Amino acid sequence: MSGSAKRSITITLDGTNKSSTLPVLSGSIGPEVADIRRIYADLGIFTYDPGYGATAACESKITYIDGDAGVLLYRGYPIEQLAEHSSFLEVCYLLMNGELPTPAQLREYEMGILRHTMLHEQIRQFYNGFRRDAHPMAVMCGVVGALSAFYHDSLDINNPEHRRISAFRLIAKMPTIAAWAHKYNTGQPFMYPQNRLGYAENFLYMFNAVPAEEYKVNPILARAMDLIMILHADHEQNASTSTVRLSGSTGANPFACIAAGIASLWGPAHGGANEAVLKMLADIGHVRNIPEFLSEVKDKGSHTKLMGFGHRVYKNYDPRAKIIQKACHDVLGELGIKGDPLLDLALELEKIALNDKYFVDRKLYPNVDFYSGIILKAMGFPTSMFTALFAVSRTVGWISQWAEMIEDPEQRIGRPRQIYTGPTQREYLPPGQRG
Ligand code: SDX
C-alpha cells in the first residue's frame, strides 16, 4: 500500500472491552480510507456495505473521479484535455503505461496493436453457432471468452510479457469481434481489418464496408468514434471493472476476465443504459409526453428510471456527458443533419429534469449514456450495438486495471463476507414429518 497513515480511528464495541485502532490512509487526492483489515481480528465483527458505496476495494493509480466536482482524470490528465488533444490509442498507451508516449513510443505502440487486429480463422466458426438475431453482447461474451482457447502460449498471468501480449490482443481484436457480430446480424460477409487505417477508422470500415465496392470512412465519423472511445476507456472501480478485478484475483486468464466484464457491462443499470436511453426516448415519443413520463419515474411503484440519469459517484454533471452532448451537435451539423428529433427530445427532457425538485434533490444529472446513444444512432449504429461499442472502448480500462491488480503485492483473492440472517442450524426431517 503506497498510501500513508497519518491518522487513525479507534472504535470500541459496546458491551465489551474490545477496541480496534484503524489506520487512516491518504492517497494522492480524494477521500482518505480507513484500513479495516484488522477489525474482525480485534472486534469479531465484519463491516457491511452492500453495493460497496463507501468501500475502497483496492489501491489504484489509473483513474480518479471527483463525483461532487464532476472531475475525471486518466493518470492525472483531465478527460476534457484528452478528448480535445489526444487519440484513443494514445489514451490506451497512457492507461496501460502511466505516461503519455513520445512520438516514437506511440508509433511502436500503434504498430503493436494493429499487428493483432485479425482473428484466428477458426473463430469465424463460432459466429455460425449463434442465431442471426443474437444480441451483439451475447456474441461478444462468447467469442471473447473463447479467445483463451487460441492463446495457450500467453496465459501465464505472472509473466509480464504474457500480460502485455494479451492486452494487445484484446485491445486489437475487440473492434473486429464487434464489427463481425454486426455483420453476422445483417447476413453480410465479414470484412477483414485494414491496418493502413487508424483504430476507429478500421472499426468503421469493418462495420460498414462490403466486398462489392470500395468504402471510404467519413473522417468526421472516424474522429467522433475515436472521441467516444476515449470517453469510455476507463472509469475507476465501476461494476464491470470490479468484475474483471474479482475474476482476475482467482488467477483466471485475461480473456475469461474480460468476458466477465462484458457480461457485467451488459446490464441496463451500467453499460446497457445507452441502449435503454434510446428506447426510453422512443417510448416518450414527443416533448408533450415528458411531464407524464417524469411523473411515472417519480412513482417508485412504477420501477421506471430516467435512463441516462444518475450515477453512483457523480452527484454533478458527468463530464463525459457534456463532451458527448457537444459532439452530438458537431457531428449532426457536419453530417448536415438539420436537427434530430431524438436529440431535441433529449435536450428538452434534460432541461425539464434538471429543474425538477425530485431530480435536483437526488443529485441526478445526465451521465455518459444519456447522449452517447443519440450520437451513435446518428452515426448509423443500431441500438443493439451501443453497449458492444462501450465494451470495445472499455477493454483498455479493464485490462489496465487487471494488470495493476496482478502487479499489486497486496492483492489477494477477492472473497467478501456477509451478514447471515437465514435459519440457524436445524435437524433434517424425513418427508413424512414435514409441512
Ligand atoms: C454507467 O459506475 C460507473 O462508473 C459506471 C459508468 C462507467 O463509465 O463505467 O459511469 C457507466 O453505468 C453510467 C450509469 C448508466 N446507468 C443509467 O443511466 C441507468 C439509470 N441510472 C440509475 O439506474 C442509477 O442512477 C444508477 C444505477 C446509475 C446509480 O444507482 P444508485 O447509486 O443506487 O443511485 P442513487 O443512490 O444515487 O439513488 C438516489 C435516489 C434513489 O431514490 P430514493 O431512494 O432516494 O428515493 O435517486 C433515485 C434512486 O431510486 N434514482 C433514480 C435514478 N437514479 C437514481 N430515480 C430515477 N431515475 C434514475 N435514473
Coordinates of C-alpha atoms and ligand atoms in Angstrom, one line a residue:
M1 CA 0.0 0.0 0.0
S2 CA 1.7 3.2 -1.1
G3 CA -0.9 5.4 0.8
S4 CA 0.4 6.8 4.1
A5 CA -1.2 6.6 7.5
K6 CA -1.0 9.9 9.3
R7 CA -4.1 9.5 11.4
S8 CA -6.2 6.6 12.9
I9 CA -9.7 5.8 14.1
T10 CA -10.2 3.9 17.3
I11 CA -13.5 2.2 17.8
T12 CA -14.9 0.3 20.7
L13 CA -17.6 -2.3 20.8
D14 CA -20.4 -1.6 23.2
G15 CA -20.8 -4.1 26.0
T16 CA -17.2 -5.4 25.6
N17 CA -13.8 -4.2 26.5
K18 CA -12.7 -4.7 22.8
S19 CA -11.4 -1.8 20.7
S20 CA -9.7 -1.5 17.4
T21 CA -7.4 1.2 16.1
L22 CA -7.7 1.5 12.3
P23 CA -5.0 3.4 10.3
V24 CA -6.5 6.2 8.1
L25 CA -4.6 6.1 4.8
S26 CA -4.2 9.0 2.4
G27 CA -3.9 8.8 -1.3
S28 CA -2.6 11.5 -3.6
I29 CA -6.0 13.1 -4.0
G30 CA -9.5 12.1 -2.9
P31 CA -11.1 10.8 0.3
E32 CA -8.8 9.1 2.9
V33 CA -9.6 5.4 3.7
A34 CA -9.9 3.6 7.0
D35 CA -7.9 0.4 6.7
I36 CA -10.4 -2.0 8.3
R37 CA -8.4 -5.2 7.6
R38 CA -7.9 -5.9 11.4
I39 CA -11.4 -5.1 12.5
Y40 CA -12.6 -8.8 12.5
A41 CA -9.5 -9.9 14.5
D42 CA -9.9 -7.1 17.0
L43 CA -13.7 -7.0 17.4
G44 CA -15.0 -10.2 15.8
I45 CA -17.3 -8.2 13.5
F46 CA -17.5 -7.5 9.8
T47 CA -18.3 -4.2 8.1
Y48 CA -21.4 -4.0 6.0
D49 CA -21.6 -2.0 2.7
P50 CA -24.0 -3.5 0.1
G51 CA -23.0 -2.2 -3.3
Y52 CA -19.7 -1.0 -1.9
G53 CA -20.8 2.6 -2.0
A54 CA -18.3 3.5 0.8
T55 CA -15.7 0.8 0.3
A56 CA -12.3 1.1 -1.4
A57 CA -11.7 -2.4 -2.8
C58 CA -8.1 -1.6 -4.0
E59 CA -5.4 0.9 -4.5
S60 CA -5.1 2.3 -8.0
K61 CA -3.1 4.9 -9.9
I62 CA -5.1 4.8 -13.1
T63 CA -8.3 6.8 -13.0
Y64 CA -9.6 9.4 -10.5
I65 CA -13.2 10.7 -10.2
D66 CA -14.4 13.5 -8.1
G67 CA -18.2 12.9 -8.2
D68 CA -19.1 16.1 -6.5
A69 CA -17.0 18.3 -8.7
G70 CA -17.6 16.3 -11.9
V71 CA -13.9 15.6 -12.5
L72 CA -12.5 12.7 -14.4
L73 CA -8.7 12.2 -14.7
Y74 CA -6.9 9.4 -16.6
R75 CA -3.5 9.1 -15.0
G76 CA -3.9 12.7 -13.8
Y77 CA -4.9 14.2 -17.2
P78 CA -8.4 15.8 -17.3
I79 CA -10.8 14.0 -19.7
E80 CA -11.6 17.3 -21.4
Q81 CA -7.9 17.8 -22.4
L82 CA -7.6 14.2 -23.6
A83 CA -10.8 14.5 -25.6
E84 CA -9.6 17.6 -27.3
H85 CA -6.0 16.8 -28.0
S86 CA -5.4 13.0 -27.8
S87 CA -6.3 9.9 -29.7
F88 CA -7.8 6.6 -28.4
L89 CA -4.6 4.6 -28.9
E90 CA -2.6 7.4 -27.2
V91 CA -5.0 7.1 -24.3
C92 CA -4.6 3.3 -24.4
Y93 CA -0.8 3.8 -24.0
L94 CA -1.4 6.3 -21.2
L95 CA -3.8 4.0 -19.3
M96 CA -1.5 0.9 -19.7
N97 CA 1.8 2.6 -19.0
G98 CA 1.0 5.6 -16.8
E99 CA 2.6 8.3 -19.0
L100 CA 1.9 9.9 -22.4
P101 CA 4.1 8.4 -25.1
T102 CA 6.8 10.1 -27.1
P103 CA 6.0 10.1 -30.8
A104 CA 8.3 7.1 -31.3
Q105 CA 6.7 5.2 -28.4
L106 CA 3.2 5.9 -29.8
R107 CA 4.2 4.7 -33.3
E108 CA 5.6 1.5 -31.8
Y109 CA 2.5 1.0 -29.7
E110 CA 0.2 1.6 -32.6
M111 CA 2.1 -0.9 -34.8
G112 CA 1.9 -3.4 -31.9
I113 CA -1.9 -3.1 -31.7
L114 CA -2.5 -3.1 -35.4
R115 CA -0.5 -6.3 -35.8
H116 CA -3.1 -8.1 -33.8
T117 CA -6.4 -7.0 -35.3
M118 CA -7.1 -10.2 -37.2
L119 CA -8.9 -13.2 -35.6
H120 CA -7.9 -16.9 -36.0
E121 CA -9.9 -18.3 -38.9
Q122 CA -11.4 -20.9 -36.6
I123 CA -13.0 -18.1 -34.6
R124 CA -15.2 -17.3 -37.6
Q125 CA -16.9 -20.6 -37.0
F126 CA -18.1 -19.5 -33.5
Y127 CA -20.4 -17.0 -35.1
N128 CA -22.2 -19.7 -37.1
G129 CA -23.4 -21.2 -33.8
F130 CA -25.5 -18.1 -32.9
R131 CA -28.9 -17.3 -34.3
R132 CA -28.7 -14.4 -36.8
D133 CA -30.6 -12.2 -34.4
A134 CA -28.2 -12.8 -31.5
H135 CA -27.6 -9.7 -29.4
P136 CA -24.0 -8.5 -30.2
M137 CA -23.2 -8.5 -26.4
A138 CA -24.1 -12.3 -26.3
V139 CA -21.7 -12.8 -29.2
M140 CA -19.0 -10.7 -27.5
C141 CA -19.3 -12.6 -24.2
G142 CA -19.0 -15.9 -26.1
V143 CA -16.3 -15.1 -28.6
V144 CA -14.0 -13.2 -26.1
G145 CA -14.3 -15.9 -23.5
A146 CA -13.3 -18.4 -26.2
L147 CA -10.1 -16.5 -27.2
S148 CA -8.2 -18.2 -24.3
A149 CA -8.6 -21.4 -26.3
F150 CA -6.4 -19.9 -29.0
Y151 CA -3.6 -18.4 -27.0
H152 CA -2.1 -21.2 -24.8
D153 CA 1.3 -19.5 -25.5
S154 CA 0.5 -16.5 -23.3
L155 CA -1.8 -17.5 -20.3
D156 CA 0.8 -17.2 -17.5
I157 CA -0.6 -14.2 -15.8
N158 CA 2.5 -13.8 -13.7
N159 CA 4.6 -13.4 -16.8
P160 CA 4.7 -9.6 -17.7
E161 CA 5.2 -10.4 -21.4
H162 CA 2.2 -12.6 -21.4
R163 CA 0.2 -9.9 -19.7
R164 CA 1.4 -7.4 -22.3
I165 CA 0.7 -9.5 -25.4
S166 CA -2.8 -10.5 -24.0
A167 CA -3.6 -6.8 -23.5
F168 CA -2.5 -6.0 -27.1
R169 CA -4.5 -8.9 -28.5
L170 CA -7.7 -7.9 -26.6
I171 CA -7.5 -4.2 -27.5
A172 CA -6.7 -5.0 -31.1
K173 CA -9.3 -7.7 -31.6
M174 CA -12.4 -6.2 -29.9
P175 CA -13.3 -4.0 -32.9
T176 CA -13.0 -6.9 -35.2
I177 CA -15.2 -9.1 -32.9
A178 CA -17.8 -6.4 -32.5
A179 CA -17.9 -5.5 -36.2
W180 CA -18.3 -9.1 -37.2
A181 CA -21.1 -9.5 -34.7
H182 CA -23.0 -6.8 -36.6
K183 CA -22.2 -8.3 -40.0
Y184 CA -23.4 -11.6 -38.7
N185 CA -26.7 -10.0 -37.7
T186 CA -27.1 -8.5 -41.1
G187 CA -26.1 -11.5 -43.1
Q188 CA -23.3 -9.5 -44.8
P189 CA -19.8 -11.0 -45.3
F190 CA -17.2 -10.3 -42.6
M191 CA -14.8 -7.6 -43.6
Y192 CA -11.1 -8.1 -42.6
P193 CA -9.3 -5.3 -40.8
Q194 CA -7.2 -2.9 -43.0
N195 CA -4.2 -2.0 -40.9
R196 CA -3.4 1.0 -43.1
L197 CA -6.4 2.6 -41.3
G198 CA -6.4 4.1 -37.8
Y199 CA -8.0 2.2 -35.0
A200 CA -11.5 3.9 -35.0
E201 CA -11.4 4.2 -38.8
N202 CA -10.6 0.5 -39.1
F203 CA -13.6 -0.4 -36.9
L204 CA -15.9 1.8 -39.0
Y205 CA -14.5 0.2 -42.2
M206 CA -15.2 -3.4 -40.9
F207 CA -18.6 -2.3 -39.7
N208 CA -19.8 -0.6 -42.9
A209 CA -17.8 -1.8 -45.9
V210 CA -18.9 -4.7 -48.2
P211 CA -16.7 -6.7 -50.5
A212 CA -18.7 -5.5 -53.6
E213 CA -17.4 -1.9 -53.6
E214 CA -14.8 0.5 -52.3
Y215 CA -15.6 2.1 -49.0
K216 CA -14.0 5.3 -47.6
V217 CA -14.7 6.1 -43.9
N218 CA -16.1 9.5 -43.3
P219 CA -13.3 11.3 -41.4
I220 CA -15.9 13.2 -39.3
L221 CA -17.3 9.9 -38.1
A222 CA -13.9 8.4 -37.5
R223 CA -13.0 11.3 -35.3
A224 CA -16.3 11.1 -33.4
M225 CA -15.8 7.4 -32.9
D226 CA -12.3 8.0 -31.6
L227 CA -13.6 10.6 -29.2
I228 CA -16.4 8.3 -27.9
M229 CA -13.8 5.5 -27.3
I230 CA -11.6 8.0 -25.3
L231 CA -14.6 8.9 -23.1
H232 CA -15.5 5.3 -22.4
A233 CA -11.9 4.0 -21.9
D234 CA -11.9 3.7 -18.1
H235 CA -13.8 4.8 -15.1
E236 CA -12.3 3.7 -11.8
Q237 CA -13.9 0.8 -10.0
N238 CA -17.2 0.6 -11.7
A239 CA -19.3 -2.6 -11.7
S240 CA -17.7 -4.2 -14.8
T241 CA -14.1 -3.2 -13.8
S242 CA -14.7 -4.6 -10.3
T243 CA -16.0 -7.8 -12.0
V244 CA -12.8 -8.1 -14.0
R245 CA -10.7 -7.5 -10.9
L246 CA -12.6 -10.0 -8.9
S247 CA -12.4 -12.6 -11.7
G248 CA -8.6 -11.9 -12.1
S249 CA -8.0 -12.2 -8.4
T250 CA -8.6 -16.0 -8.7
G251 CA -5.9 -16.3 -11.4
A252 CA -8.3 -16.6 -14.3
N253 CA -6.8 -15.8 -17.7
P254 CA -7.3 -12.3 -19.0
F255 CA -9.7 -13.4 -21.8
A256 CA -12.0 -15.0 -19.3
C257 CA -11.8 -11.9 -17.1
I258 CA -12.7 -9.5 -19.9
A259 CA -15.6 -11.8 -20.9
A260 CA -16.9 -11.4 -17.4
G261 CA -16.5 -7.7 -17.6
I262 CA -18.5 -7.7 -20.9
A263 CA -21.3 -9.7 -19.2
S264 CA -21.4 -7.2 -16.3
L265 CA -21.4 -4.1 -18.6
W266 CA -24.4 -5.5 -20.5
G267 CA -26.8 -4.6 -17.6
P268 CA -29.2 -1.6 -18.2
A269 CA -28.0 -0.1 -15.0
H270 CA -24.5 0.0 -16.3
G271 CA -23.3 -0.1 -19.9
G272 CA -26.7 -1.2 -21.3
A273 CA -28.1 2.2 -20.3
N274 CA -27.2 3.8 -23.7
E275 CA -29.5 1.3 -25.5
A276 CA -32.1 1.9 -22.8
V277 CA -32.0 5.7 -23.3
L278 CA -32.9 5.4 -26.9
K279 CA -35.8 3.0 -26.1
M280 CA -36.9 5.5 -23.4
L281 CA -36.9 8.4 -25.8
A282 CA -38.8 6.4 -28.4
D283 CA -41.4 5.5 -25.7
I284 CA -41.8 9.1 -24.7
G285 CA -42.2 10.0 -28.3
H286 CA -42.9 13.7 -28.1
V287 CA -41.9 16.6 -25.8
R288 CA -45.6 17.0 -24.7
N289 CA -45.3 13.5 -23.1
I290 CA -42.3 14.4 -20.9
P291 CA -44.3 15.6 -17.8
E292 CA -46.4 12.4 -17.7
F293 CA -43.2 10.3 -18.1
L294 CA -41.4 12.1 -15.3
S295 CA -44.5 11.6 -13.1
E296 CA -44.2 7.8 -13.7
V297 CA -40.4 8.0 -12.9
K298 CA -41.3 9.7 -9.5
D299 CA -43.8 6.9 -8.7
K300 CA -41.5 4.3 -7.1
G301 CA -44.1 1.6 -7.7
S302 CA -43.6 2.1 -11.5
H303 CA -39.9 1.0 -11.2
T304 CA -39.4 3.4 -14.2
K305 CA -36.0 5.0 -14.2
L306 CA -34.9 8.1 -16.1
M307 CA -32.3 6.2 -18.1
G308 CA -29.0 8.0 -18.7
F309 CA -29.5 10.0 -15.5
G310 CA -28.0 9.4 -12.1
H311 CA -24.7 7.8 -11.1
R312 CA -23.2 6.1 -8.1
V313 CA -20.3 8.5 -8.0
Y314 CA -21.2 11.6 -10.0
K315 CA -23.5 13.9 -7.9
N316 CA -22.9 16.6 -10.5
Y317 CA -22.8 16.6 -14.3
D318 CA -20.8 13.7 -15.7
P319 CA -18.0 15.5 -17.6
R320 CA -18.2 12.9 -20.4
A321 CA -21.9 13.8 -21.0
K322 CA -21.0 17.4 -21.6
I323 CA -18.4 16.4 -24.1
I324 CA -20.7 14.0 -25.9
Q325 CA -23.5 16.5 -26.0
K326 CA -21.3 19.0 -27.8
A327 CA -20.0 16.2 -30.1
C328 CA -23.7 15.4 -30.9
H329 CA -24.2 18.9 -32.2
D330 CA -20.9 18.9 -34.1
V331 CA -21.5 15.5 -35.8
L332 CA -25.1 16.2 -36.7
G333 CA -24.1 19.6 -38.1
E334 CA -21.1 18.3 -40.0
L335 CA -23.3 15.5 -41.4
G336 CA -25.8 18.1 -42.5
I337 CA -28.5 16.6 -40.3
K338 CA -30.7 19.5 -39.6
G339 CA -32.0 18.8 -36.1
D340 CA -32.5 15.4 -34.7
P341 CA -35.9 14.8 -33.1
L342 CA -34.3 12.4 -30.6
L343 CA -31.6 15.0 -29.7
D344 CA -34.2 17.7 -29.4
L345 CA -36.3 15.5 -27.2
A346 CA -33.3 14.6 -25.0
L347 CA -32.3 18.2 -24.6
E348 CA -35.8 19.2 -23.5
L349 CA -36.0 16.2 -21.2
E350 CA -32.7 17.2 -19.6
K351 CA -33.8 20.8 -19.2
I352 CA -37.0 19.8 -17.5
A353 CA -35.4 17.2 -15.3
L354 CA -32.6 19.5 -14.2
N355 CA -35.2 22.0 -13.0
D356 CA -37.4 19.4 -11.3
K357 CA -37.0 19.2 -7.5
Y358 CA -37.2 15.3 -7.5
F359 CA -34.1 15.0 -9.6
V360 CA -32.3 18.1 -8.1
D361 CA -32.8 16.8 -4.5
R362 CA -31.4 13.4 -5.5
K363 CA -28.5 15.0 -7.4
L364 CA -29.5 13.2 -10.6
Y365 CA -27.7 14.5 -13.6
P366 CA -27.1 13.2 -17.1
N367 CA -24.4 10.5 -17.3
V368 CA -22.2 9.4 -20.2
D369 CA -25.0 7.2 -21.5
F370 CA -27.6 9.9 -21.9
Y371 CA -26.2 11.4 -25.1
S372 CA -23.9 8.5 -26.4
G373 CA -26.9 6.6 -27.8
I374 CA -28.0 9.7 -29.8
I375 CA -24.7 10.3 -31.4
L376 CA -24.2 6.5 -32.1
K377 CA -27.7 6.4 -33.8
A378 CA -26.8 9.5 -35.8
M379 CA -23.6 7.7 -36.9
G380 CA -25.7 4.8 -38.2
F381 CA -25.3 2.2 -35.4
P382 CA -28.3 0.0 -34.5
T383 CA -29.2 0.4 -30.8
S384 CA -28.2 -3.3 -30.2
M385 CA -24.6 -2.3 -31.0
F386 CA -24.3 0.6 -28.5
T387 CA -23.1 -1.5 -25.5
A388 CA -20.8 -3.5 -27.7
L389 CA -19.1 -0.3 -28.6
F390 CA -18.9 0.6 -25.0
A391 CA -17.2 -2.8 -24.4
V392 CA -14.7 -2.2 -27.2
S393 CA -13.8 1.2 -25.7
R394 CA -13.6 -0.1 -22.0
T395 CA -11.4 -3.1 -22.8
V396 CA -8.2 -1.0 -22.3
G397 CA -9.5 0.2 -18.9
W398 CA -10.4 -3.3 -17.9
I399 CA -7.1 -4.8 -18.9
S400 CA -5.1 -2.0 -17.4
Q401 CA -6.9 -2.4 -14.1
W402 CA -6.5 -6.2 -14.3
A403 CA -2.7 -5.8 -14.8
E404 CA -2.5 -3.3 -12.0
M405 CA -4.3 -5.8 -9.7
I406 CA -1.9 -8.7 -10.7
E407 CA 1.1 -6.5 -10.0
D408 CA -0.3 -5.3 -6.7
P409 CA 1.7 -7.1 -3.9
E410 CA -1.2 -6.6 -1.5
Q411 CA -3.8 -8.2 -3.8
R412 CA -5.4 -11.4 -2.6
I413 CA -8.3 -13.5 -3.9
G414 CA -11.4 -11.4 -3.6
R415 CA -13.7 -13.0 -1.1
P416 CA -16.4 -10.7 0.5
R417 CA -18.2 -11.9 3.7
Q418 CA -21.9 -11.3 4.6
I419 CA -24.3 -10.8 7.5
Y420 CA -26.2 -14.0 7.7
T421 CA -30.0 -13.8 8.5
G422 CA -31.1 -17.2 7.4
P423 CA -32.2 -20.2 9.6
T424 CA -29.9 -21.2 12.4
Q425 CA -28.8 -24.9 12.5
R426 CA -31.8 -27.4 12.5
E427 CA -32.2 -31.1 12.0
Y428 CA -33.2 -32.9 8.8
L429 CA -36.8 -34.0 8.7
P430 CA -38.0 -37.1 6.8
P431 CA -40.6 -36.3 4.1
G432 CA -43.5 -37.6 6.2
Q433 CA -42.8 -35.2 9.0
R434 CA -42.7 -32.0 7.0
G435 CA -45.5 -29.4 6.4
Ligands
SDX1 C1 -22.6 3.8 -16.2 O1 -20.0 3.2 -12.1 C2 -19.6 3.8 -13.2 O2 -18.7 4.5 -13.3 C3 -20.5 3.4 -14.4 C4 -20.2 4.2 -15.7 C5 -18.8 3.8 -16.3 O3 -18.3 4.6 -17.0 O4 -18.4 2.6 -16.0 O5 -20.2 5.6 -15.5 C6 -21.2 3.9 -16.8 O6 -23.0 2.7 -15.9 C7 -23.4 5.1 -16.1 C8 -24.8 4.8 -15.4 C9 -25.7 4.3 -16.5 N1 -27.0 3.9 -15.9 C10 -28.1 4.6 -16.1 O7 -28.2 5.6 -16.7 C11 -29.3 3.9 -15.6 C12 -30.2 4.9 -14.8 N2 -29.4 5.2 -13.5 C13 -29.8 4.5 -12.3 O8 -30.1 3.2 -12.5 C14 -28.9 4.8 -11.2 O9 -28.7 6.2 -11.2 C15 -27.5 4.2 -11.1 C16 -27.6 2.7 -11.2 C17 -26.6 4.7 -12.1 C18 -27.0 4.5 -9.7 O10 -27.8 3.9 -8.7 P1 -27.7 4.3 -7.2 O11 -26.3 4.6 -6.8 O12 -28.4 3.3 -6.4 O13 -28.5 5.6 -7.2 P2 -28.5 6.7 -6.0 O14 -28.1 6.0 -4.7 O15 -27.8 7.9 -6.5 O16 -30.1 7.0 -6.0 C19 -30.5 8.0 -5.2 C20 -32.0 8.2 -5.4 C21 -32.8 6.9 -5.2 O17 -34.1 7.3 -4.8 P3 -34.5 7.4 -3.2 O18 -34.3 6.0 -2.6 O19 -33.5 8.4 -2.6 O20 -35.9 7.9 -3.2 O21 -32.3 8.5 -6.8 C22 -33.1 7.5 -7.4 C23 -32.9 6.3 -6.5 O22 -34.0 5.5 -6.7 N3 -32.5 7.3 -8.7 C24 -33.3 7.5 -9.8 C25 -32.4 7.3 -10.9 N4 -31.1 7.0 -10.4 C26 -31.3 7.1 -9.0 N5 -34.6 7.7 -10.0 C27 -35.0 7.8 -11.3 N6 -34.2 7.6 -12.4 C28 -32.9 7.4 -12.2 N7 -32.1 7.2 -13.3

